[in-house]
Tab-separated table of C-alpha atoms in Angstrom:
chain	number	residue	atom	x	y	z
A	654	UNK	CA	60.082	-105.689	-126.388
A	655	UNK	CA	61.242	-104.046	-123.126
A	656	UNK	CA	61.979	-105.322	-119.613
A	657	UNK	CA	60.137	-104.312	-116.456
A	658	UNK	CA	61.911	-103.584	-113.172
A	659	UNK	CA	61.563	-107.206	-112.075
A	660	UNK	CA	62.937	-108.561	-115.331
A	661	UNK	CA	59.581	-109.551	-116.852
A	662	UNK	CA	59.416	-109.051	-120.595
A	663	UNK	CA	56.948	-106.369	-121.684
A	664	UNK	CA	55.538	-106.670	-125.189
A	665	UNK	CA	54.266	-103.471	-126.758
A	666	UNK	CA	50.795	-103.833	-128.296
A	667	UNK	CA	50.849	-104.085	-132.058
A	668	UNK	CA	48.198	-103.590	-134.689
A	669	UNK	CA	46.734	-106.912	-135.776
A	670	UNK	CA	47.387	-108.238	-139.267
A	671	UNK	CA	43.676	-107.955	-140.048
A	672	UNK	CA	43.622	-104.293	-139.005
A	673	UNK	CA	46.719	-103.572	-141.050
A	674	UNK	CA	45.202	-105.301	-144.077
A	675	UNK	CA	41.968	-103.323	-143.657
A	676	UNK	CA	43.868	-100.035	-143.440
A	677	UNK	CA	45.830	-100.933	-146.562
A	678	UNK	CA	42.721	-101.870	-148.542
A	679	UNK	CA	40.986	-98.618	-147.563
A	680	UNK	CA	43.908	-96.698	-149.077
A	681	UNK	CA	43.311	-98.543	-152.353
A	682	UNK	CA	39.512	-98.771	-152.441
A	683	UNK	CA	37.076	-95.885	-152.124
A	684	UNK	CA	33.823	-97.374	-150.819
A	685	UNK	CA	32.013	-94.024	-150.904
A	686	UNK	CA	29.404	-93.602	-153.657
A	687	UNK	CA	29.551	-90.441	-155.723
A	688	UNK	CA	27.302	-87.603	-154.590
A	689	UNK	CA	23.692	-87.972	-155.695
A	690	UNK	CA	20.195	-86.638	-155.193
A	691	UNK	CA	17.118	-88.844	-155.502
A	692	UNK	CA	13.588	-87.468	-155.442
A	693	UNK	CA	10.320	-89.234	-154.577
A	694	UNK	CA	8.428	-90.645	-157.537
A	695	UNK	CA	5.762	-87.945	-157.316
A	696	UNK	CA	8.298	-85.088	-157.220
A	697	UNK	CA	9.357	-82.997	-160.184
A	698	UNK	CA	12.700	-83.732	-161.870
A	699	UNK	CA	15.661	-81.744	-160.466
A	700	UNK	CA	15.861	-78.997	-163.106
A	701	UNK	CA	16.092	-75.303	-162.440
A	702	UNK	CA	14.104	-74.279	-159.383
A	703	UNK	CA	12.040	-77.452	-159.033
A	704	UNK	CA	13.926	-78.621	-155.922
A	705	UNK	CA	12.151	-75.817	-154.109
A	706	UNK	CA	8.857	-77.562	-154.848
A	707	UNK	CA	9.726	-80.715	-152.907
A	708	UNK	CA	7.203	-80.540	-150.071
A	709	UNK	CA	8.018	-83.687	-148.112
A	710	UNK	CA	10.951	-84.617	-145.876
A	711	UNK	CA	14.577	-84.827	-147.036
A	712	UNK	CA	17.070	-87.447	-145.825
A	713	UNK	CA	20.710	-86.300	-145.731
A	714	UNK	CA	24.027	-88.037	-145.211
A	715	UNK	CA	27.619	-87.810	-146.374
A	716	UNK	CA	31.177	-87.080	-145.351
A	717	UNK	CA	34.789	-87.859	-146.103
A	718	UNK	CA	35.041	-91.099	-144.112
A	719	UNK	CA	36.012	-94.134	-146.182
A	720	UNK	CA	34.998	-97.469	-144.681
A	721	UNK	CA	34.195	-100.976	-145.839
A	722	UNK	CA	30.554	-101.512	-146.846
A	723	UNK	CA	29.828	-97.787	-146.742
A	724	UNK	CA	28.095	-98.146	-150.102
A	725	UNK	CA	25.738	-100.674	-148.497
A	726	UNK	CA	24.879	-98.246	-145.691
A	727	UNK	CA	24.080	-95.546	-148.262
A	728	UNK	CA	21.927	-98.082	-150.150
A	729	UNK	CA	20.115	-98.832	-146.876
A	730	UNK	CA	19.332	-95.135	-146.447
A	731	UNK	CA	18.112	-94.992	-150.058
A	732	UNK	CA	15.694	-97.878	-149.419
A	733	UNK	CA	14.299	-96.071	-146.407
A	734	UNK	CA	13.882	-92.868	-148.425
A	735	UNK	CA	12.006	-94.684	-151.205
A	736	UNK	CA	9.796	-96.553	-148.755
A	737	UNK	CA	8.679	-93.380	-146.967
A	738	UNK	CA	8.637	-90.762	-149.712
A	739	UNK	CA	11.787	-88.838	-148.788
A	740	UNK	CA	14.067	-86.944	-151.102
A	741	UNK	CA	17.575	-88.321	-150.491
A	742	UNK	CA	20.780	-86.302	-150.752
A	743	UNK	CA	24.115	-88.048	-150.243
A	744	UNK	CA	27.264	-85.907	-150.453
A	745	UNK	CA	30.701	-87.461	-150.928
A	746	UNK	CA	33.385	-85.453	-149.139
A	747	UNK	CA	33.472	-82.741	-146.507
A	748	UNK	CA	31.739	-79.438	-147.147
A	749	UNK	CA	33.892	-77.762	-144.482
A	750	UNK	CA	37.322	-79.040	-145.534
A	751	UNK	CA	38.121	-75.820	-147.407
A	752	UNK	CA	37.613	-73.920	-144.142
A	753	UNK	CA	40.110	-76.145	-142.368
A	754	UNK	CA	37.364	-77.333	-140.013
A	755	UNK	CA	36.954	-80.732	-138.460
A	756	UNK	CA	34.678	-82.950	-140.607
A	757	UNK	CA	32.103	-83.249	-137.811
A	758	UNK	CA	30.732	-79.875	-138.918
A	759	UNK	CA	29.958	-81.199	-142.406
A	760	UNK	CA	26.516	-82.376	-141.272
A	761	UNK	CA	25.585	-78.893	-140.065
A	762	UNK	CA	26.680	-77.293	-143.329
A	763	UNK	CA	24.814	-79.870	-145.424
A	764	UNK	CA	21.685	-79.206	-143.383
A	765	UNK	CA	22.126	-75.457	-143.950
A	766	UNK	CA	22.495	-75.945	-147.687
A	767	UNK	CA	19.460	-78.235	-147.735
A	768	UNK	CA	17.265	-75.530	-146.191
A	769	UNK	CA	18.147	-73.344	-149.172
A	770	UNK	CA	17.847	-76.015	-151.861
A	771	UNK	CA	14.562	-77.466	-150.577
A	772	UNK	CA	12.764	-74.353	-149.401
A	773	UNK	CA	9.342	-76.032	-149.111
A	774	UNK	CA	10.460	-79.310	-147.550
A	775	UNK	CA	8.591	-80.257	-144.395
A	776	UNK	CA	11.656	-81.446	-142.463
A	777	UNK	CA	15.278	-82.531	-142.817
A	778	UNK	CA	16.770	-85.663	-141.309
A	779	UNK	CA	20.522	-86.067	-141.049
A	780	UNK	CA	21.778	-89.648	-140.516
A	781	UNK	CA	25.470	-90.447	-139.973
A	782	UNK	CA	26.992	-92.694	-142.611
A	783	UNK	CA	27.658	-95.496	-140.102
A	784	UNK	CA	24.008	-95.817	-139.007
A	785	UNK	CA	21.935	-98.624	-140.525
A	786	UNK	CA	18.188	-97.968	-140.504
A	787	UNK	CA	16.269	-101.047	-139.376
A	788	UNK	CA	12.607	-102.027	-139.755
A	789	UNK	CA	12.314	-100.095	-143.012
A	790	UNK	CA	8.657	-101.008	-143.503
A	791	UNK	CA	7.621	-100.608	-139.870
A	792	UNK	CA	6.556	-96.977	-140.057
A	793	UNK	CA	8.545	-93.776	-140.383
A	794	UNK	CA	10.314	-93.395	-137.047
A	795	UNK	CA	11.479	-89.862	-137.859
A	796	UNK	CA	7.928	-88.702	-138.520
A	797	UNK	CA	6.945	-90.360	-135.249
A	798	UNK	CA	9.702	-88.420	-133.493
A	799	UNK	CA	8.327	-85.141	-134.843
A	800	UNK	CA	4.905	-86.080	-133.489
A	801	UNK	CA	6.377	-86.934	-130.085
A	802	UNK	CA	8.043	-83.562	-129.576
A	803	UNK	CA	7.165	-80.000	-130.653
A	804	UNK	CA	10.853	-78.970	-130.598
A	805	UNK	CA	12.398	-77.380	-133.685
A	806	UNK	CA	15.466	-79.632	-133.668
A	807	UNK	CA	15.525	-83.184	-132.364
A	808	UNK	CA	18.424	-85.433	-131.400
A	809	UNK	CA	18.788	-88.507	-129.235
A	810	UNK	CA	20.282	-88.920	-125.799
A	811	UNK	CA	23.763	-90.440	-125.676
A	812	UNK	CA	23.644	-93.060	-122.899
A	813	UNK	CA	27.246	-94.157	-123.468
A	814	UNK	CA	28.925	-90.751	-123.143
A	815	UNK	CA	30.230	-89.370	-119.861
A	816	UNK	CA	30.781	-85.937	-121.395
A	817	UNK	CA	27.652	-85.089	-123.397
A	818	UNK	CA	23.946	-85.676	-123.083
A	819	UNK	CA	23.175	-85.494	-126.787
A	820	UNK	CA	24.145	-87.638	-129.752
A	821	UNK	CA	24.170	-85.958	-133.175
A	822	UNK	CA	24.311	-89.150	-135.238
A	823	UNK	CA	20.691	-88.383	-136.139
A	824	UNK	CA	19.427	-84.793	-136.350
A	825	UNK	CA	15.801	-84.023	-137.210
A	826	UNK	CA	15.099	-80.411	-138.168
A	827	UNK	CA	11.707	-78.842	-138.795
A	828	UNK	CA	11.819	-76.571	-141.840
A	829	UNK	CA	10.385	-73.593	-139.991
A	830	UNK	CA	11.740	-70.120	-139.293
A	831	UNK	CA	12.569	-71.148	-135.740
A	832	UNK	CA	14.142	-74.423	-136.867
A	833	UNK	CA	16.430	-72.619	-139.274
A	834	UNK	CA	17.327	-70.112	-136.547
A	835	UNK	CA	18.414	-72.961	-134.241
A	836	UNK	CA	20.556	-74.383	-137.043
A	837	UNK	CA	22.231	-71.034	-137.701
A	838	UNK	CA	22.882	-70.543	-133.998
A	839	UNK	CA	24.539	-73.967	-133.902
A	840	UNK	CA	26.694	-73.091	-136.935
A	841	UNK	CA	27.736	-69.753	-135.437
A	842	UNK	CA	29.274	-71.500	-132.440
A	843	UNK	CA	31.810	-73.316	-134.622
A	844	UNK	CA	34.281	-70.430	-134.770
A	845	UNK	CA	32.932	-68.282	-131.970
A	846	UNK	CA	35.452	-66.876	-129.482
A	847	UNK	CA	35.430	-68.806	-126.208
A	848	UNK	CA	36.878	-67.939	-122.813
A	849	UNK	CA	38.324	-71.460	-122.536
A	850	UNK	CA	40.344	-70.935	-125.722
A	851	UNK	CA	38.844	-73.982	-127.431
A	852	UNK	CA	37.948	-73.864	-131.119
A	853	UNK	CA	34.942	-76.101	-131.743
A	854	UNK	CA	35.631	-75.907	-135.477
A	855	UNK	CA	39.313	-76.839	-135.645
A	856	UNK	CA	40.455	-78.460	-132.384
A	857	UNK	CA	40.700	-82.237	-132.161
A	858	UNK	CA	38.566	-84.594	-130.106
A	859	UNK	CA	40.993	-84.436	-127.205
A	860	UNK	CA	39.861	-80.828	-126.682
A	861	UNK	CA	36.165	-80.767	-127.563
A	862	UNK	CA	33.168	-82.556	-129.057
A	863	UNK	CA	32.610	-80.046	-131.883
A	864	UNK	CA	28.977	-79.720	-133.058
A	865	UNK	CA	27.825	-82.078	-130.317
A	866	UNK	CA	29.346	-79.841	-127.647
A	867	UNK	CA	27.896	-76.742	-129.286
A	868	UNK	CA	24.412	-78.261	-129.248
A	869	UNK	CA	24.875	-79.419	-125.656
A	870	UNK	CA	25.739	-75.860	-124.612
A	871	UNK	CA	22.726	-74.505	-126.492
A	872	UNK	CA	20.523	-77.015	-124.700
A	873	UNK	CA	21.819	-75.723	-121.369
A	874	UNK	CA	21.180	-72.111	-122.323
A	875	UNK	CA	17.951	-70.319	-121.564
A	876	UNK	CA	17.536	-69.046	-125.121
A	877	UNK	CA	17.502	-72.327	-127.017
A	878	UNK	CA	16.574	-75.040	-124.526
A	879	UNK	CA	12.889	-75.128	-125.510
A	880	UNK	CA	13.758	-75.454	-129.200
A	881	UNK	CA	15.930	-78.569	-128.812
A	882	UNK	CA	14.315	-81.917	-128.076
A	883	UNK	CA	16.291	-84.886	-126.758
A	884	UNK	CA	14.664	-88.274	-127.293
A	885	UNK	CA	15.667	-91.596	-125.833
A	886	UNK	CA	17.175	-93.777	-128.555
A	887	UNK	CA	15.067	-96.720	-127.468
A	888	UNK	CA	12.051	-97.342	-125.273
A	889	UNK	CA	11.600	-101.138	-124.925
A	890	UNK	CA	8.392	-102.296	-126.506
A	891	UNK	CA	7.502	-98.871	-127.816
A	892	UNK	CA	10.323	-96.960	-129.465
A	893	UNK	CA	13.471	-97.459	-131.541
A	894	UNK	CA	14.491	-94.390	-133.513
A	895	UNK	CA	16.592	-96.223	-136.090
């Protein structure tokens, strides 16, 4: 406790007991499921090269974040995948940690690896591990998104951000030559030299928005703008992506 100039007591904000208890429990409990791959019932078992024969869409998620009920979010994604015939790949941990990169780039690397593992997949859908998919039986909203836009890579608009137009919590990628080229161009910007001195791969959030900023800059460029589609997250009465 400190005193202001007029003698009024100033109490520094403290972390609540509930928040402290939550933080403590998360150091003792790992809510993240182990990595797994589930295939649709009509797909071949994952032996040898058979992953390359998966012809439908693939749902991806993962990361190194540990949070309460994360296992339930992963189970929610699994139910969606089963309901709509998706292969489902969850990866526990960060695929870019060994590079010393910020974990936000994990999603881009997992998408890149998926294009190699599932060479004949129709599309890849990345969903952040804090997004719950609603209306599981009310149609495949990701397939609807692909029908709504011819773009190679689709994201949603971020209405809450003052700094970026796009939100990368959900990324939908067509498994086409052009789609993979967009993905590689996004990846290349992670450690690309920049005149502003910012490293999109290693700097913290106070300096940049990482893969989201990279995609935003690609969207503003003449080369990639037509390949990136930005959908509204919701259109009342007609549209709700998740």
